[in-house]
């Protein structure tokens, strides 16, 4: 027993000896981003290596707010991310439920098309999508244009299909025998059982919407409808770049998401594990 305990302790120490330096290497750029956000406007080009935060964070934040109305753009980003996440989770869950539990003509074709869309980069469809939404429908600078076009998520559909496939079919058959309607089986039986997967998918979709830059940049030219990443991009001018404001905005966009991920990581890992084991 002592030999096994000492071996386990040695492996644990060896693992930490490798992982802790890797974690510090990964965290170092984030720490430097925080340091740069507290330095004067051109402090990022200083010849001295600064590893300790300074006292210019509020000054840089004031310049950022005056230049972009950053608090408003954060509100837009939060609303878009929340609504997008909720709608996309519901749509992908319904599609995954249909592909996992119903037999219909062409199901294999539909599944093949969904798999095929995973191979298409977004840059292939972004121009036709922009022309359709902005020119044909005239919906640029609207909440609809920011939220609805990116709703379909092939990975989310396959993710939820796998989760529903793993559930015992006998449970749903028993519910049908009891007279439970199909939509009630989906909402009251299947969805609660898929909570870990739903949590993981929600985190992935929320972060994808939060970090999305290209589509909001194309579809929103009105400053009142700009998301926070697009607002940060406006600080990069032809002759001047507001590095202090960019660093402050990057901190305000990154640190809360890291905190949310750390807080919800056990749900994320549980959902990933549930989708990987059958």
C-alpha positions as YAML, in Angstrom:
chain: A
units: angstrom
residues:
- id: 1
  name: UNK
  ca: [0.00, 0.00, 0.00]
- id: 2
  name: UNK
  ca: [2.81, 2.41, 0.83]
- id: 3
  name: UNK
  ca: [4.45, 1.65, -2.50]
- id: 4
  name: UNK
  ca: [1.22, 2.41, -4.37]
- id: 5
  name: UNK
  ca: [0.71, 5.63, -2.40]
- id: 6
  name: UNK
  ca: [4.26, 6.80, -3.06]
- id: 7
  name: UNK
  ca: [3.89, 5.98, -6.77]
- id: 8
  name: UNK
  ca: [0.63, 7.92, -6.97]
- id: 9
  name: UNK
  ca: [2.21, 10.87, -5.16]
- id: 10
  name: UNK
  ca: [5.19, 10.83, -7.52]
- id: 11
  name: UNK
  ca: [2.93, 10.83, -10.56]
- id: 12
  name: UNK
  ca: [0.88, 13.69, -9.13]
- id: 13
  name: UNK
  ca: [3.99, 15.77, -8.44]
- id: 14
  name: UNK
  ca: [5.38, 15.04, -11.90]
- id: 15
  name: UNK
  ca: [2.08, 16.02, -13.52]
- id: 16
  name: UNK
  ca: [1.94, 19.29, -11.58]
- id: 17
  name: UNK
  ca: [5.59, 19.99, -12.39]
- id: 18
  name: UNK
  ca: [4.69, 19.87, -16.09]
- id: 19
  name: UNK
  ca: [1.23, 21.48, -16.04]
- id: 20
  name: UNK
  ca: [1.92, 24.43, -13.73]
- id: 21
  name: UNK
  ca: [4.62, 25.97, -16.00]
- id: 22
  name: UNK
  ca: [2.39, 25.40, -19.03]
- id: 23
  name: UNK
  ca: [-0.49, 27.14, -17.24]
- id: 24
  name: UNK
  ca: [1.78, 30.08, -16.37]
- id: 25
  name: UNK
  ca: [2.90, 30.35, -20.00]
- id: 26
  name: UNK
  ca: [-0.75, 30.40, -21.09]
- id: 27
  name: UNK
  ca: [-1.72, 33.00, -18.46]
- id: 28
  name: UNK
  ca: [1.25, 35.31, -19.07]
- id: 29
  name: UNK
  ca: [-0.20, 37.06, -22.18]
- id: 30
  name: UNK
  ca: [-3.45, 37.66, -20.30]
- id: 31
  name: UNK
  ca: [-1.52, 39.17, -17.41]
- id: 32
  name: UNK
  ca: [0.43, 41.42, -19.79]
- id: 33
  name: UNK
  ca: [-2.86, 42.55, -21.33]
- id: 34
  name: UNK
  ca: [-4.00, 43.63, -17.87]
- id: 35
  name: UNK
  ca: [-0.66, 45.42, -17.29]
- id: 36
  name: UNK
  ca: [-0.84, 47.26, -20.63]
- id: 37
  name: UNK
  ca: [-4.39, 48.39, -19.85]
- id: 38
  name: UNK
  ca: [-3.08, 50.27, -16.80]
- id: 39
  name: UNK
  ca: [-0.19, 51.98, -18.60]
- id: 40
  name: UNK
  ca: [-0.19, 55.34, -20.46]
- id: 41
  name: UNK
  ca: [-1.37, 55.45, -24.07]
- id: 42
  name: UNK
  ca: [2.02, 54.60, -25.60]
- id: 43
  name: UNK
  ca: [3.29, 52.57, -22.66]
- id: 44
  name: UNK
  ca: [3.07, 49.40, -24.73]
- id: 45
  name: UNK
  ca: [6.09, 50.66, -26.74]
- id: 46
  name: UNK
  ca: [8.20, 51.37, -23.66]
- id: 47
  name: UNK
  ca: [11.73, 49.96, -23.76]
- id: 48
  name: UNK
  ca: [11.40, 48.86, -20.15]
- id: 49
  name: UNK
  ca: [9.71, 45.56, -19.34]
- id: 50
  name: UNK
  ca: [6.80, 46.26, -17.01]
- id: 51
  name: UNK
  ca: [5.26, 43.34, -15.14]
- id: 52
  name: UNK
  ca: [3.38, 45.32, -12.48]
- id: 53
  name: UNK
  ca: [0.13, 47.23, -13.22]
- id: 54
  name: UNK
  ca: [0.27, 51.04, -13.26]
- id: 55
  name: UNK
  ca: [-2.45, 53.59, -12.40]
- id: 56
  name: UNK
  ca: [-3.84, 54.64, -15.80]
- id: 57
  name: UNK
  ca: [-6.70, 52.14, -16.11]
- id: 58
  name: UNK
  ca: [-9.48, 54.65, -15.39]
- id: 59
  name: UNK
  ca: [-7.91, 57.22, -17.72]
- id: 60
  name: UNK
  ca: [-7.77, 54.68, -20.54]
- id: 61
  name: UNK
  ca: [-11.32, 53.56, -19.81]
- id: 62
  name: UNK
  ca: [-12.55, 57.16, -19.99]
- id: 63
  name: UNK
  ca: [-10.88, 57.58, -23.39]
- id: 64
  name: UNK
  ca: [-12.40, 54.29, -24.53]
- id: 65
  name: UNK
  ca: [-15.87, 55.30, -23.41]
- id: 66
  name: UNK
  ca: [-15.62, 58.72, -25.03]
- id: 67
  name: UNK
  ca: [-14.40, 57.25, -28.30]
- id: 68
  name: UNK
  ca: [-16.78, 54.32, -28.68]
- id: 69
  name: UNK
  ca: [-19.55, 54.45, -26.05]
- id: 70
  name: UNK
  ca: [-18.19, 51.12, -24.90]
- id: 71
  name: UNK
  ca: [-20.74, 50.45, -22.16]
- id: 72
  name: UNK
  ca: [-23.53, 50.62, -24.76]
- id: 73
  name: UNK
  ca: [-21.67, 48.21, -27.04]
- id: 74
  name: UNK
  ca: [-21.22, 45.77, -24.16]
- id: 75
  name: UNK
  ca: [-24.98, 45.91, -23.56]
- id: 76
  name: UNK
  ca: [-25.57, 45.12, -27.25]
- id: 77
  name: UNK
  ca: [-23.09, 42.24, -27.10]
- id: 78
  name: UNK
  ca: [-24.67, 40.79, -23.96]
- id: 79
  name: UNK
  ca: [-28.20, 40.95, -25.37]
- id: 80
  name: UNK
  ca: [-27.17, 39.46, -28.71]
- id: 81
  name: UNK
  ca: [-25.20, 36.66, -27.03]
- id: 82
  name: UNK
  ca: [-28.00, 35.78, -24.58]
- id: 83
  name: UNK
  ca: [-30.80, 35.73, -27.16]
- id: 84
  name: UNK
  ca: [-28.63, 33.95, -29.73]
- id: 85
  name: UNK
  ca: [-27.59, 31.29, -27.21]
- id: 86
  name: UNK
  ca: [-31.17, 30.60, -26.09]
- id: 87
  name: UNK
  ca: [-32.62, 30.40, -29.61]
- id: 88
  name: UNK
  ca: [-29.73, 28.41, -31.02]
- id: 89
  name: UNK
  ca: [-29.82, 25.89, -28.16]
- id: 90
  name: UNK
  ca: [-33.56, 25.37, -28.68]
- id: 91
  name: UNK
  ca: [-33.27, 25.02, -32.47]
- id: 92
  name: UNK
  ca: [-30.29, 22.68, -32.36]
- id: 93
  name: UNK
  ca: [-31.97, 20.62, -29.62]
- id: 94
  name: UNK
  ca: [-35.14, 20.20, -31.68]
- id: 95
  name: UNK
  ca: [-33.13, 19.27, -34.77]
- id: 96
  name: UNK
  ca: [-30.99, 16.84, -32.78]
- id: 97
  name: UNK
  ca: [-34.11, 15.27, -31.24]
- id: 98
  name: UNK
  ca: [-35.71, 14.74, -34.65]
- id: 99
  name: UNK
  ca: [-32.56, 13.18, -36.12]
- id: 100
  name: UNK
  ca: [-32.02, 10.94, -33.09]
- id: 101
  name: UNK
  ca: [-35.54, 9.68, -32.35]
- id: 102
  name: UNK
  ca: [-37.64, 9.88, -35.53]
- id: 103
  name: UNK
  ca: [-37.45, 7.75, -38.65]
- id: 104
  name: UNK
  ca: [-38.36, 9.62, -41.82]
- id: 105
  name: UNK
  ca: [-37.50, 9.51, -45.50]
- id: 106
  name: UNK
  ca: [-34.32, 11.40, -46.25]
- id: 107
  name: UNK
  ca: [-32.98, 11.42, -42.69]
- id: 108
  name: UNK
  ca: [-29.59, 10.16, -43.87]
- id: 109
  name: UNK
  ca: [-29.48, 12.85, -46.56]
- id: 110
  name: UNK
  ca: [-30.26, 15.58, -44.03]
- id: 111
  name: UNK
  ca: [-27.59, 14.26, -41.69]
- id: 112
  name: UNK
  ca: [-25.10, 14.14, -44.55]
- id: 113
  name: UNK
  ca: [-25.86, 17.75, -45.51]
- id: 114
  name: UNK
  ca: [-25.37, 18.87, -41.90]
- id: 115
  name: UNK
  ca: [-22.05, 17.02, -41.76]
- id: 116
  name: UNK
  ca: [-21.07, 18.60, -45.06]
- id: 117
  name: UNK
  ca: [-21.67, 22.12, -43.78]
- id: 118
  name: UNK
  ca: [-18.98, 21.52, -41.16]
- id: 119
  name: UNK
  ca: [-16.41, 21.50, -43.96]
- id: 120
  name: UNK
  ca: [-17.50, 24.90, -45.30]
- id: 121
  name: UNK
  ca: [-15.65, 27.87, -43.80]
- id: 122
  name: UNK
  ca: [-17.81, 30.83, -42.84]
- id: 123
  name: UNK
  ca: [-15.98, 33.04, -45.34]
- id: 124
  name: UNK
  ca: [-17.54, 31.02, -48.19]
- id: 125
  name: UNK
  ca: [-21.12, 31.94, -47.25]
- id: 126
  name: UNK
  ca: [-20.64, 35.33, -45.60]
- id: 127
  name: UNK
  ca: [-20.90, 37.38, -48.81]
- id: 128
  name: UNK
  ca: [-24.12, 35.71, -50.13]
- id: 129
  name: UNK
  ca: [-25.55, 35.90, -46.61]
- id: 130
  name: UNK
  ca: [-24.71, 39.61, -46.35]
- id: 131
  name: UNK
  ca: [-26.26, 40.35, -49.77]
- id: 132
  name: UNK
  ca: [-29.44, 38.48, -48.85]
- id: 133
  name: UNK
  ca: [-29.86, 40.09, -45.42]
- id: 134
  name: UNK
  ca: [-28.68, 43.64, -46.16]
- id: 135
  name: UNK
  ca: [-29.68, 44.21, -49.79]
- id: 136
  name: UNK
  ca: [-32.60, 41.87, -50.46]
- id: 137
  name: UNK
  ca: [-34.30, 42.04, -47.06]
- id: 138
  name: UNK
  ca: [-33.03, 45.47, -46.00]
- id: 139
  name: UNK
  ca: [-32.36, 44.31, -42.44]
- id: 140
  name: UNK
  ca: [-28.92, 45.78, -41.78]
- id: 141
  name: UNK
  ca: [-28.45, 47.56, -38.44]
- id: 142
  name: UNK
  ca: [-31.22, 45.54, -36.78]
- id: 143
  name: UNK
  ca: [-31.33, 43.04, -33.92]
- id: 144
  name: UNK
  ca: [-32.73, 40.48, -36.37]
- id: 145
  name: UNK
  ca: [-29.66, 40.74, -38.60]
- id: 146
  name: UNK
  ca: [-27.29, 40.34, -35.66]
- id: 147
  name: UNK
  ca: [-29.03, 37.34, -34.10]
- id: 148
  name: UNK
  ca: [-30.95, 35.26, -36.66]
- id: 149
  name: UNK
  ca: [-28.57, 34.58, -39.62]
- id: 150
  name: UNK
  ca: [-25.91, 32.80, -37.49]
- id: 151
  name: UNK
  ca: [-28.49, 30.73, -35.57]
- id: 152
  name: UNK
  ca: [-28.00, 27.44, -37.44]
- id: 153
  name: UNK
  ca: [-25.12, 25.55, -35.87]
- id: 154
  name: UNK
  ca: [-24.19, 22.19, -37.38]
- id: 155
  name: UNK
  ca: [-21.93, 21.26, -34.50]
- id: 156
  name: UNK
  ca: [-24.72, 21.96, -32.02]
- id: 157
  name: UNK
  ca: [-27.16, 19.76, -33.94]
- id: 158
  name: UNK
  ca: [-24.72, 16.85, -33.97]
- id: 159
  name: UNK
  ca: [-23.87, 17.48, -30.32]
- id: 160
  name: UNK
  ca: [-27.51, 17.26, -29.24]
- id: 161
  name: UNK
  ca: [-28.23, 14.34, -31.56]
- id: 162
  name: UNK
  ca: [-25.49, 12.37, -29.85]
- id: 163
  name: UNK
  ca: [-26.88, 13.26, -26.42]
- id: 164
  name: UNK
  ca: [-30.43, 12.18, -27.31]
- id: 165
  name: UNK
  ca: [-29.19, 9.00, -29.02]
- id: 166
  name: UNK
  ca: [-27.53, 7.91, -25.76]
- id: 167
  name: UNK
  ca: [-30.80, 8.09, -23.82]
- id: 168
  name: UNK
  ca: [-32.81, 4.87, -23.37]
- id: 169
  name: UNK
  ca: [-35.65, 4.60, -25.89]
- id: 170
  name: UNK
  ca: [-37.71, 2.58, -23.39]
- id: 171
  name: UNK
  ca: [-38.13, 5.69, -21.25]
- id: 172
  name: UNK
  ca: [-39.75, 7.64, -24.08]
- id: 173
  name: UNK
  ca: [-41.88, 4.65, -25.11]
- id: 174
  name: UNK
  ca: [-43.18, 4.42, -21.55]
- id: 175
  name: UNK
  ca: [-44.08, 8.09, -21.63]
- id: 176
  name: UNK
  ca: [-45.98, 7.61, -24.90]
- id: 177
  name: UNK
  ca: [-47.92, 4.68, -23.41]
- id: 178
  name: UNK
  ca: [-48.92, 6.95, -20.52]
- id: 179
  name: UNK
  ca: [-50.38, 9.39, -23.05]
- id: 180
  name: UNK
  ca: [-47.67, 12.05, -22.84]
- id: 181
  name: UNK
  ca: [-47.55, 14.19, -25.98]
- id: 182
  name: UNK
  ca: [-44.42, 14.38, -28.10]
- id: 183
  name: UNK
  ca: [-43.60, 17.99, -27.25]
- id: 184
  name: UNK
  ca: [-43.98, 17.19, -23.55]
- id: 185
  name: UNK
  ca: [-41.62, 14.22, -23.88]
- id: 186
  name: UNK
  ca: [-39.08, 16.51, -25.51]
- id: 187
  name: UNK
  ca: [-39.38, 19.38, -23.02]
- id: 188
  name: UNK
  ca: [-40.07, 17.53, -19.77]
- id: 189
  name: UNK
  ca: [-38.18, 14.26, -20.21]
- id: 190
  name: UNK
  ca: [-35.41, 14.58, -22.79]
- id: 191
  name: UNK
  ca: [-34.27, 18.15, -22.13]
- id: 192
  name: UNK
  ca: [-33.81, 17.72, -18.33]
- id: 193
  name: UNK
  ca: [-31.81, 14.54, -18.96]
- id: 194
  name: UNK
  ca: [-29.55, 16.46, -21.36]
- id: 195
  name: UNK
  ca: [-28.67, 19.24, -18.91]
- id: 196
  name: UNK
  ca: [-24.88, 18.64, -18.90]
- id: 197
  name: UNK
  ca: [-24.81, 18.67, -22.70]
- id: 198
  name: UNK
  ca: [-27.04, 21.74, -22.81]
- id: 199
  name: UNK
  ca: [-24.74, 23.55, -20.38]
- id: 200
  name: UNK
  ca: [-21.65, 22.75, -22.45]
- id: 201
  name: UNK
  ca: [-23.36, 23.76, -25.70]
- id: 202
  name: UNK
  ca: [-24.64, 26.99, -24.14]
- id: 203
  name: UNK
  ca: [-21.12, 27.98, -23.06]
- id: 204
  name: UNK
  ca: [-19.73, 27.24, -26.53]
- id: 205
  name: UNK
  ca: [-22.46, 29.21, -28.32]
- id: 206
  name: UNK
  ca: [-22.33, 32.15, -25.91]
- id: 207
  name: UNK
  ca: [-18.57, 32.50, -26.32]
- id: 208
  name: UNK
  ca: [-18.88, 32.16, -30.10]
- id: 209
  name: UNK
  ca: [-21.41, 34.99, -30.21]
- id: 210
  name: UNK
  ca: [-19.46, 37.09, -27.69]
- id: 211
  name: UNK
  ca: [-16.27, 36.87, -29.76]
- id: 212
  name: UNK
  ca: [-17.92, 37.16, -33.18]
- id: 213
  name: UNK
  ca: [-16.39, 40.02, -35.13]
- id: 214
  name: UNK
  ca: [-16.77, 39.60, -38.89]
- id: 215
  name: UNK
  ca: [-20.56, 39.30, -39.20]
- id: 216
  name: UNK
  ca: [-21.43, 42.21, -36.82]
- id: 217
  name: UNK
  ca: [-18.79, 44.30, -38.60]
- id: 218
  name: UNK
  ca: [-20.46, 43.71, -41.98]
- id: 219
  name: UNK
  ca: [-24.09, 44.02, -40.95]
- id: 220
  name: UNK
  ca: [-23.92, 46.93, -38.45]
- id: 221
  name: UNK
  ca: [-22.69, 50.33, -39.58]
- id: 222
  name: UNK
  ca: [-24.84, 52.24, -37.08]
- id: 223
  name: UNK
  ca: [-22.82, 52.99, -33.88]
- id: 224
  name: UNK
  ca: [-25.90, 52.25, -31.76]
- id: 225
  name: UNK
  ca: [-25.93, 48.64, -33.04]
- id: 226
  name: UNK
  ca: [-22.21, 47.94, -32.80]
- id: 227
  name: UNK
  ca: [-21.04, 45.05, -30.66]
- id: 228
  name: UNK
  ca: [-18.06, 45.45, -28.34]
- id: 229
  name: UNK
  ca: [-15.46, 43.69, -30.58]
- id: 230
  name: UNK
  ca: [-16.47, 45.89, -33.52]
- id: 231
  name: UNK
  ca: [-16.23, 48.99, -31.33]
- id: 232
  name: UNK
  ca: [-12.68, 48.04, -30.37]
- id: 233
  name: UNK
  ca: [-11.83, 47.75, -34.05]
- id: 234
  name: UNK
  ca: [-12.81, 51.38, -34.61]
- id: 235
  name: UNK
  ca: [-9.93, 52.45, -32.34]
- id: 236
  name: UNK
  ca: [-7.46, 51.33, -35.02]
- id: 237
  name: UNK
  ca: [-7.14, 54.35, -37.29]
- id: 238
  name: UNK
  ca: [-4.96, 55.13, -40.30]
- id: 239
  name: UNK
  ca: [-2.52, 57.36, -38.42]
- id: 240
  name: UNK
  ca: [-3.31, 56.62, -34.77]
- id: 241
  name: UNK
  ca: [-4.11, 53.54, -32.70]
- id: 242
  name: UNK
  ca: [-5.52, 53.90, -29.18]
- id: 243
  name: UNK
  ca: [-3.60, 51.05, -27.56]
- id: 244
  name: UNK
  ca: [-4.64, 51.99, -24.05]
- id: 245
  name: UNK
  ca: [-8.32, 51.89, -24.96]
- id: 246
  name: UNK
  ca: [-7.91, 48.64, -26.89]
- id: 247
  name: UNK
  ca: [-6.20, 46.96, -23.92]
- id: 248
  name: UNK
  ca: [-8.89, 48.17, -21.50]
- id: 249
  name: UNK
  ca: [-11.63, 46.94, -23.82]
- id: 250
  name: UNK
  ca: [-9.87, 43.59, -24.23]
- id: 251
  name: UNK
  ca: [-9.68, 43.21, -20.45]
- id: 252
  name: UNK
  ca: [-13.36, 44.06, -20.03]
- id: 253
  name: UNK
  ca: [-14.28, 41.50, -22.70]
- id: 254
  name: UNK
  ca: [-11.91, 38.73, -21.60]
- id: 255
  name: UNK
  ca: [-11.78, 38.65, -17.81]
- id: 256
  name: UNK
  ca: [-15.55, 38.21, -17.21]
- id: 257
  name: UNK
  ca: [-15.68, 35.36, -19.74]
- id: 258
  name: UNK
  ca: [-12.73, 33.66, -18.07]
- id: 259
  name: UNK
  ca: [-14.47, 33.98, -14.72]
- id: 260
  name: UNK
  ca: [-17.69, 32.51, -16.11]
- id: 261
  name: UNK
  ca: [-15.80, 29.63, -17.71]
- id: 262
  name: UNK
  ca: [-13.89, 28.85, -14.50]
- id: 263
  name: UNK
  ca: [-17.15, 28.93, -12.54]
- id: 264
  name: UNK
  ca: [-18.98, 26.68, -15.01]
- id: 265
  name: UNK
  ca: [-16.11, 24.45, -16.09]
- id: 266
  name: UNK
  ca: [-17.44, 21.39, -14.26]
- id: 267
  name: UNK
  ca: [-20.69, 21.63, -16.25]
- id: 268
  name: UNK
  ca: [-18.70, 22.12, -19.44]
- id: 269
  name: UNK
  ca: [-16.50, 19.10, -18.79]
- id: 270
  name: UNK
  ca: [-19.51, 17.00, -17.79]
- id: 271
  name: UNK
  ca: [-21.27, 17.88, -21.05]
- id: 272
  name: UNK
  ca: [-18.18, 17.12, -23.16]
- id: 273
  name: UNK
  ca: [-17.73, 13.78, -21.39]
- id: 274
  name: UNK
  ca: [-21.41, 12.92, -21.81]
- id: 275
  name: UNK
  ca: [-21.18, 13.55, -25.55]
- id: 276
  name: UNK
  ca: [-17.97, 11.56, -25.94]
- id: 277
  name: UNK
  ca: [-19.00, 8.37, -24.13]
- id: 278
  name: UNK
  ca: [-21.71, 6.14, -25.47]
...
